Amino acid sequence: MAKMDERLETMVERYNEINELMMRADIVSNRKEMAKLGREQNELTPIVETYGEYKQAKADLEDAQLLLAEEDDKEMREMAQMEVERLEPMIQAYLDKLELLLVPKDPNDSHNAILEIRGAAGGDEGNIFAGDLFRMYAKYAEAKGWKLEVIDTEESEAGGYSLISFKVNGEGAYGVLKFESGSHRVQRVPKTESQGRIHTSTATVLSMPEIDAEDFDIDMNDLEIETMRASGAGGQHVNKTDSAVRIIHKPTGIIVKCQDGRSQHENRATALATIRARVYEEHQRKIDEENEAERRTKIGSGDRAEKIRTYNYPQNRVTDHRIGYTVNQLDRIMDGRLDDLMQALQLADQQAKLAGEKQ
């Protein structure tokens, strides 16, 4: 416990230092530094606040125990005993919470997220379901006050998308949405089926953090950049100029296309950010494969082939297979009310990391 207190006191000192730095004129005028300090401040705030509450409860317990030991008045002793009984489990709860909060965080958790959804098994129905998943995430992002930007779409004739990629701009977006990578399975009577039989189809999701150029550099010589005319729905600007941009990362073969921006410059910037995220994700995947201990502490592999969740329409049920989470509220989930599910995934991830640390 002494070691934990020492670590927490160091964090309090850093938190106070950040607050002072963020009032300095030279820092205030530096947007990048302010953003970096702001992220660090946000990460430290719940730890510092919980530690403050823990220390206050501990001091109150010591006062109650002293009163219990020295007070002769029966009524006062009873009150002190009640206070001890109230505070002891509260202090343990604070310690449990601090233990979880001190689990090492993914430095990318505070970043924006880039998601890519593809219709997979099930043909048209897989594509339609990909569209349903996109609307689910869009509604969730809206409820969280996050901004969603579509990067690229390949629409399906029957509805939905064979591919849709988009960016979610918001503090901590990746930290919440990173558990969405994998295969999402739907069980329902297809909209394209007249016989009323239940089919199983899938769509895959890949979730990546948006990475700053200074954090992960890509050699521009490794990129092949092409411009072309945008295609499909998108308004008057489509098909008028070579505004769409396609980038190929030659060492990995990863291809990214962006056409939804209003200019070639905008599409190029978005495509570069997306290819950086894709290459970074591939880089991290290889590191995780080499580091078996890191893989064991994850609630999911992040592999698109891993079946992570089933959406059963006839029974209005959603099941996340990684954490055994089941809820009979599929209609609410598809309406973007994902908070309970996301919190359950985050808690399971923290506990898995904590168990990994203790091994």
Short mmCIF file of C-alpha atoms in Angstrom, two decimals:
data_model
loop_
_atom_site.label_atom_id
_atom_site.label_comp_id
_atom_site.label_asym_id
_atom_site.label_seq_id
_atom_site.Cartn_x
_atom_site.Cartn_y
_atom_site.Cartn_z
CA MET A 1 0.00 0.00 0.00
CA ALA A 2 2.91 2.34 0.76
CA LYS A 3 4.15 1.82 -2.81
CA MET A 4 0.69 2.66 -4.18
CA ASP A 5 0.48 5.81 -2.01
CA GLU A 6 3.90 6.90 -3.27
CA ARG A 7 2.79 6.43 -6.88
CA LEU A 8 -0.47 8.29 -6.26
CA GLU A 9 1.30 11.23 -4.57
CA THR A 10 3.58 11.51 -7.62
CA MET A 11 0.47 11.65 -9.83
CA VAL A 12 -1.08 14.39 -7.66
CA GLU A 13 2.15 16.41 -8.01
CA ARG A 14 2.07 15.96 -11.80
CA TYR A 15 -1.63 16.90 -11.92
CA ASN A 16 -0.93 20.14 -10.03
CA GLU A 17 2.06 20.83 -12.27
CA ILE A 18 -0.12 20.40 -15.39
CA ASN A 19 -2.71 22.83 -14.00
CA GLU A 20 0.03 25.44 -13.49
CA LEU A 21 1.55 24.81 -16.94
CA MET A 22 -1.86 25.25 -18.63
CA MET A 23 -2.08 28.78 -17.23
CA ARG A 24 1.26 29.87 -18.70
CA ALA A 25 0.97 32.22 -21.68
CA ASP A 26 3.57 30.34 -23.79
CA ILE A 27 1.66 27.07 -23.29
CA VAL A 28 -1.80 28.60 -23.88
CA SER A 29 -0.59 29.91 -27.25
CA ASN A 30 0.74 26.45 -28.25
CA ARG A 31 -2.30 24.45 -29.38
CA LYS A 32 -0.46 21.15 -29.72
CA GLU A 33 1.09 21.38 -26.25
CA MET A 34 -2.24 22.42 -24.72
CA ALA A 35 -3.96 19.42 -26.33
CA LYS A 36 -1.22 17.06 -25.09
CA LEU A 37 -1.42 18.44 -21.52
CA GLY A 38 -5.23 18.37 -21.68
CA ARG A 39 -5.18 14.65 -22.53
CA GLU A 40 -2.79 13.94 -19.66
CA GLN A 41 -4.95 16.02 -17.30
CA ASN A 42 -8.08 14.09 -18.33
CA GLU A 43 -6.33 10.77 -17.67
CA LEU A 44 -5.14 11.89 -14.21
CA THR A 45 -8.38 13.57 -13.06
CA PRO A 46 -10.35 10.42 -12.03
CA ILE A 47 -7.27 9.03 -10.24
CA VAL A 48 -6.56 12.26 -8.34
CA GLU A 49 -10.23 12.77 -7.40
CA THR A 50 -10.66 9.16 -6.19
CA TYR A 51 -7.40 9.36 -4.24
CA GLY A 52 -8.62 12.58 -2.56
CA GLU A 53 -11.89 10.90 -1.57
CA TYR A 54 -9.97 7.85 -0.30
CA LYS A 55 -7.66 10.02 1.87
CA GLN A 56 -10.64 11.92 3.31
CA ALA A 57 -12.47 8.67 4.16
CA LYS A 58 -9.28 7.28 5.74
CA ALA A 59 -8.87 10.41 7.91
CA ASP A 60 -12.54 10.20 8.95
CA LEU A 61 -12.05 6.52 9.88
CA GLU A 62 -9.05 7.35 12.05
CA ASP A 63 -11.11 10.04 13.86
CA ALA A 64 -13.98 7.57 14.41
CA GLN A 65 -11.61 4.89 15.71
CA LEU A 66 -9.99 7.39 18.09
CA LEU A 67 -13.42 8.43 19.36
CA LEU A 68 -14.37 4.78 19.85
CA ALA A 69 -11.21 4.13 21.87
CA GLU A 70 -11.31 7.23 24.08
CA GLU A 71 -14.99 8.19 24.45
CA ASP A 72 -16.86 7.10 27.62
CA ASP A 73 -20.33 8.22 26.52
CA LYS A 74 -22.28 5.18 25.28
CA GLU A 75 -24.27 7.11 22.65
CA MET A 76 -21.12 8.71 21.23
CA ARG A 77 -19.40 5.31 21.10
CA GLU A 78 -22.36 3.84 19.21
CA MET A 79 -22.23 6.71 16.69
CA ALA A 80 -18.46 6.19 16.30
CA GLN A 81 -19.00 2.44 15.74
CA MET A 82 -21.63 3.15 13.06
CA GLU A 83 -19.18 5.52 11.35
CA VAL A 84 -16.43 2.85 11.39
CA GLU A 85 -18.84 0.31 9.87
CA ARG A 86 -19.82 2.80 7.17
CA LEU A 87 -16.28 3.89 6.30
CA GLU A 88 -14.41 0.57 6.23
CA PRO A 89 -16.22 -0.88 3.15
CA MET A 90 -16.14 2.58 1.52
CA ILE A 91 -12.33 2.72 1.88
CA GLN A 92 -12.02 -0.79 0.42
CA ALA A 93 -14.21 0.27 -2.53
CA TYR A 94 -11.92 3.28 -3.11
CA LEU A 95 -8.87 0.99 -3.02
CA ASP A 96 -10.48 -1.40 -5.53
CA LYS A 97 -11.32 1.52 -7.81
CA LEU A 98 -7.79 2.97 -7.53
CA GLU A 99 -6.30 -0.42 -8.34
CA LEU A 100 -8.29 -0.49 -11.58
CA LEU A 101 -7.54 3.15 -12.39
CA LEU A 102 -3.81 2.49 -12.00
CA VAL A 103 -3.83 -0.29 -14.59
CA PRO A 104 -1.60 0.95 -17.46
CA LYS A 105 -3.72 2.67 -20.10
CA ASP A 106 -3.42 2.43 -23.85
CA PRO A 107 -1.88 5.81 -24.77
CA ASN A 108 -4.22 5.92 -27.78
CA ASP A 109 -7.42 5.74 -25.69
CA SER A 110 -7.88 9.52 -25.76
CA HIS A 111 -7.58 9.69 -29.58
CA ASN A 112 -10.23 9.95 -32.27
CA ALA A 113 -11.30 6.61 -33.78
CA ILE A 114 -11.36 5.42 -37.38
CA LEU A 115 -13.79 2.58 -38.09
CA GLU A 116 -14.15 0.42 -41.17
CA ILE A 117 -17.23 -1.79 -41.60
CA ARG A 118 -17.49 -4.43 -44.34
CA GLY A 119 -20.39 -6.64 -45.33
CA ALA A 120 -19.06 -10.20 -45.03
CA ALA A 121 -20.86 -13.58 -45.08
CA GLY A 122 -24.46 -13.48 -46.29
CA GLY A 123 -24.16 -11.42 -49.47
CA ASP A 124 -26.74 -8.64 -49.66
CA GLU A 125 -27.90 -9.26 -46.10
CA GLY A 126 -24.33 -8.88 -44.79
CA ASN A 127 -24.10 -5.51 -46.58
CA ILE A 128 -27.50 -4.41 -45.23
CA PHE A 129 -26.34 -5.33 -41.73
CA ALA A 130 -23.12 -3.32 -42.26
CA GLY A 131 -25.41 -0.33 -42.90
CA ASP A 132 -27.36 -1.09 -39.71
CA LEU A 133 -24.12 -1.18 -37.70
CA PHE A 134 -23.02 2.14 -39.20
CA ARG A 135 -26.31 3.77 -38.18
CA MET A 136 -25.93 2.27 -34.68
CA TYR A 137 -22.47 3.84 -34.27
CA ALA A 138 -23.64 7.12 -35.81
CA LYS A 139 -26.49 7.40 -33.29
CA TYR A 140 -24.15 6.52 -30.43
CA ALA A 141 -21.62 9.14 -31.56
CA GLU A 142 -24.38 11.74 -31.78
CA ALA A 143 -25.58 10.93 -28.24
CA LYS A 144 -21.98 11.29 -26.96
CA GLY A 145 -21.57 14.66 -28.68
CA TRP A 146 -18.92 13.24 -31.02
CA LYS A 147 -18.60 14.29 -34.66
CA LEU A 148 -18.69 11.64 -37.39
CA GLU A 149 -16.97 12.07 -40.77
CA VAL A 150 -17.49 9.53 -43.58
CA ILE A 151 -14.21 8.70 -45.36
CA ASP A 152 -15.27 6.21 -48.04
CA THR A 153 -18.35 4.23 -49.02
CA GLU A 154 -19.08 1.34 -51.37
CA GLU A 155 -22.85 1.12 -51.43
CA SER A 156 -24.71 -2.14 -52.02
CA GLU A 157 -27.54 -2.29 -54.58
CA ALA A 158 -29.80 -4.08 -52.09
CA GLY A 159 -29.04 -1.47 -49.42
CA GLY A 160 -26.30 -0.96 -46.87
CA TYR A 161 -22.62 -1.08 -47.72
CA SER A 162 -20.04 -3.58 -48.87
CA LEU A 163 -17.64 -1.08 -47.23
CA ILE A 164 -18.02 2.10 -45.20
CA SER A 165 -15.16 3.78 -43.36
CA PHE A 166 -15.56 6.80 -41.11
CA LYS A 167 -13.83 8.84 -38.43
CA VAL A 168 -15.30 9.57 -35.00
CA ASN A 169 -13.93 12.82 -33.58
CA GLY A 170 -14.28 13.06 -29.82
CA GLU A 171 -12.25 12.92 -26.62
CA GLY A 172 -11.72 9.26 -25.74
CA ALA A 173 -13.58 7.94 -28.82
CA TYR A 174 -11.01 5.22 -29.53
CA GLY A 175 -10.84 4.17 -25.87
CA VAL A 176 -14.56 3.38 -26.06
CA LEU A 177 -14.84 2.01 -29.60
CA LYS A 178 -11.62 -0.04 -29.74
CA PHE A 179 -13.45 -3.18 -28.58
CA GLU A 180 -15.66 -3.18 -31.70
CA SER A 181 -13.05 -4.86 -33.92
CA GLY A 182 -14.14 -8.31 -35.04
CA SER A 183 -16.98 -10.19 -36.69
CA HIS A 184 -20.55 -9.11 -35.83
CA ARG A 185 -23.16 -11.80 -36.52
CA VAL A 186 -26.84 -11.12 -37.20
CA GLN A 187 -29.66 -13.66 -37.00
CA ARG A 188 -32.94 -12.53 -38.58
CA VAL A 189 -35.32 -12.96 -41.47
CA PRO A 190 -33.51 -11.12 -44.29
CA LYS A 191 -35.16 -8.11 -45.86
CA THR A 192 -34.34 -9.79 -49.18
CA GLU A 193 -36.02 -13.11 -48.20
CA SER A 194 -39.67 -13.77 -48.96
CA GLN A 195 -39.98 -17.19 -47.26
CA GLY A 196 -39.60 -15.88 -43.69
CA ARG A 197 -36.66 -18.13 -42.74
CA ILE A 198 -34.06 -16.94 -40.25
CA HIS A 199 -30.62 -16.48 -41.79
CA THR A 200 -27.23 -15.81 -40.23
CA SER A 201 -25.07 -13.12 -41.84
CA THR A 202 -22.00 -11.20 -40.73
CA ALA A 203 -20.31 -7.85 -41.05
CA THR A 204 -16.78 -7.13 -39.88
CA VAL A 205 -15.58 -4.05 -38.03
CA LEU A 206 -12.04 -2.72 -37.72
CA SER A 207 -11.49 0.03 -35.13
CA MET A 208 -8.24 2.04 -35.15
CA PRO A 209 -6.93 5.12 -33.34
CA GLU A 210 -6.20 8.24 -35.36
CA ILE A 211 -2.43 8.65 -35.03
CA ASP A 212 -0.53 11.96 -35.15
CA ALA A 213 2.24 12.14 -37.73
CA GLU A 214 4.82 12.87 -35.01
CA ASP A 215 3.78 9.72 -33.10
CA PHE A 216 4.06 7.29 -36.02
CA ASP A 217 5.84 8.37 -39.15
CA ILE A 218 5.27 6.79 -42.55
CA ASP A 219 7.97 6.99 -45.21
CA MET A 220 6.32 8.87 -48.08
CA ASN A 221 8.48 6.83 -50.50
CA ASP A 222 6.46 3.78 -49.41
CA LEU A 223 3.23 5.37 -50.62
CA GLU A 224 1.70 5.35 -54.09
CA ILE A 225 -0.83 8.21 -54.32
CA GLU A 226 -3.41 8.37 -57.11
CA THR A 227 -6.18 10.85 -57.85
CA MET A 228 -9.42 9.96 -59.64
CA ARG A 229 -12.98 11.10 -60.09
CA ALA A 230 -15.29 10.43 -57.18
CA SER A 231 -18.12 7.99 -57.84
CA GLY A 232 -21.55 7.33 -56.37
CA ALA A 233 -23.85 9.58 -54.37
CA GLY A 234 -22.31 12.68 -52.89
CA GLY A 235 -23.79 15.82 -54.35
CA GLN A 236 -22.87 18.17 -57.17
CA HIS A 237 -19.09 17.96 -56.65
CA VAL A 238 -19.01 14.25 -57.54
CA ASN A 239 -17.60 13.32 -60.98
CA LYS A 240 -16.69 16.93 -61.85
CA THR A 241 -13.01 16.88 -60.86
CA ASP A 242 -10.31 14.39 -59.88
CA SER A 243 -11.02 14.96 -56.19
CA ALA A 244 -10.96 11.34 -54.95
CA VAL A 245 -7.64 10.08 -53.60
CA ARG A 246 -6.37 6.51 -53.34
CA ILE A 247 -3.20 5.64 -51.41
CA ILE A 248 -1.37 2.32 -51.47
CA HIS A 249 1.17 1.47 -48.78
CA LYS A 250 3.53 -0.66 -50.86
CA PRO A 251 5.28 -2.66 -48.05
CA THR A 252 1.97 -3.95 -46.61
CA GLY A 253 -0.35 -3.67 -49.62
CA ILE A 254 -2.86 -1.69 -47.55
CA ILE A 255 -5.13 0.48 -49.75
CA VAL A 256 -7.18 3.46 -48.63
CA LYS A 257 -9.56 5.53 -50.73
CA CYS A 258 -11.21 8.82 -49.76
CA GLN A 259 -13.75 10.68 -51.86
CA ASP A 260 -16.28 12.23 -49.48
CA GLY A 261 -14.33 15.45 -48.84
CA ARG A 262 -15.11 18.57 -50.86
CA SER A 263 -11.62 18.89 -52.34
CA GLN A 264 -8.66 16.80 -53.39
CA HIS A 265 -6.60 18.47 -50.63
CA GLU A 266 -9.15 17.47 -47.98
CA ASN A 267 -9.40 13.91 -49.31
CA ARG A 268 -5.62 13.57 -49.45
CA ALA A 269 -5.25 14.67 -45.81
CA THR A 270 -8.00 12.26 -44.67
CA ALA A 271 -6.57 9.39 -46.74
CA LEU A 272 -3.08 9.99 -45.27
CA ALA A 273 -4.49 9.99 -41.73
CA THR A 274 -6.39 6.76 -42.49
CA ILE A 275 -3.44 4.95 -44.08
CA ARG A 276 -1.31 5.96 -41.08
CA ALA A 277 -3.93 4.44 -38.76
CA ARG A 278 -4.14 1.25 -40.86
CA VAL A 279 -0.36 0.78 -41.02
CA TYR A 280 -0.05 1.56 -37.30
CA GLU A 281 -2.76 -1.02 -36.53
CA GLU A 282 -0.89 -3.66 -38.58
CA HIS A 283 2.37 -2.70 -36.83
CA GLN A 284 0.73 -3.08 -33.38
CA ARG A 285 -0.88 -6.40 -34.35
CA LYS A 286 2.55 -7.85 -35.16
CA ILE A 287 3.97 -6.56 -31.87
CA ASP A 288 1.05 -8.13 -29.95
CA GLU A 289 1.60 -11.45 -31.73
CA GLU A 290 5.24 -11.39 -30.65
CA ASN A 291 4.27 -10.41 -27.10
CA GLU A 292 2.05 -13.27 -25.94
CA ALA A 293 1.58 -11.75 -22.44
CA GLU A 294 0.01 -8.62 -23.96
CA ARG A 295 -2.40 -10.74 -26.02
CA ARG A 296 -3.51 -12.66 -22.93
CA THR A 297 -4.58 -9.45 -21.17
CA LYS A 298 -6.89 -8.40 -24.02
CA ILE A 299 -10.59 -9.24 -23.99
CA GLY A 300 -10.44 -9.80 -27.74
CA SER A 301 -7.76 -10.29 -30.36
CA GLY A 302 -9.02 -7.44 -32.53
CA ASP A 303 -8.92 -9.83 -35.46
CA ARG A 304 -11.75 -9.34 -37.98
CA ALA A 305 -12.24 -13.12 -38.06
CA GLU A 306 -13.00 -13.29 -34.33
CA LYS A 307 -16.75 -13.60 -33.69
CA ILE A 308 -17.35 -11.02 -30.98
CA ARG A 309 -21.10 -10.39 -30.91
CA THR A 310 -24.43 -11.84 -32.04
CA TYR A 311 -27.52 -9.73 -32.77
CA ASN A 312 -30.58 -12.03 -32.60
CA TYR A 313 -33.64 -10.19 -33.95
CA PRO A 314 -36.38 -12.81 -33.27
CA GLN A 315 -35.46 -12.85 -29.57
CA ASN A 316 -34.51 -9.13 -29.39
CA ARG A 317 -31.19 -10.29 -27.89
CA VAL A 318 -27.58 -9.13 -28.13
CA THR A 319 -24.73 -11.28 -26.81
CA ASP A 320 -21.07 -10.26 -26.55
CA HIS A 321 -19.23 -13.59 -26.57
CA ARG A 322 -15.94 -12.28 -25.14
CA ILE A 323 -17.36 -11.24 -21.77
CA GLY A 324 -20.57 -13.32 -21.62
CA TYR A 325 -22.71 -10.17 -21.72
CA THR A 326 -26.32 -10.75 -22.83
CA VAL A 327 -29.16 -8.26 -22.92
CA ASN A 328 -32.69 -8.60 -24.36
CA GLN A 329 -32.71 -5.04 -25.67
CA LEU A 330 -31.52 -5.37 -29.25
CA ASP A 331 -33.84 -2.56 -30.34
CA ARG A 332 -32.16 -0.17 -27.88
CA ILE A 333 -28.67 -1.32 -28.93
CA MET A 334 -29.41 -0.76 -32.63
CA ASP A 335 -30.76 2.68 -31.69
CA GLY A 336 -27.26 3.55 -30.50
CA ARG A 337 -27.83 3.15 -26.76
CA LEU A 338 -24.53 1.40 -26.19
CA ASP A 339 -23.29 2.91 -22.92
CA ASP A 340 -23.98 -0.13 -20.69
CA LEU A 341 -22.34 -2.51 -23.17
CA MET A 342 -19.31 -0.25 -23.67
CA GLN A 343 -18.84 0.17 -19.91
CA ALA A 344 -19.03 -3.61 -19.41
CA LEU A 345 -16.34 -4.08 -22.06
CA GLN A 346 -14.09 -1.41 -20.53
CA LEU A 347 -14.45 -2.94 -17.06
CA ALA A 348 -13.69 -6.43 -18.38
CA ASP A 349 -10.62 -5.07 -20.17
CA GLN A 350 -9.35 -3.38 -16.98
CA GLN A 351 -9.89 -6.55 -14.96
CA ALA A 352 -8.13 -8.68 -17.59
CA LYS A 353 -5.14 -6.32 -17.53
CA LEU A 354 -5.14 -6.31 -13.72
CA ALA A 355 -5.19 -10.12 -13.64
CA GLY A 356 -2.33 -10.14 -16.17
CA GLU A 357 -0.29 -7.75 -14.00
CA LYS A 358 -0.78 -9.94 -10.92
CA GLN A 359 0.35 -13.16 -12.64
#
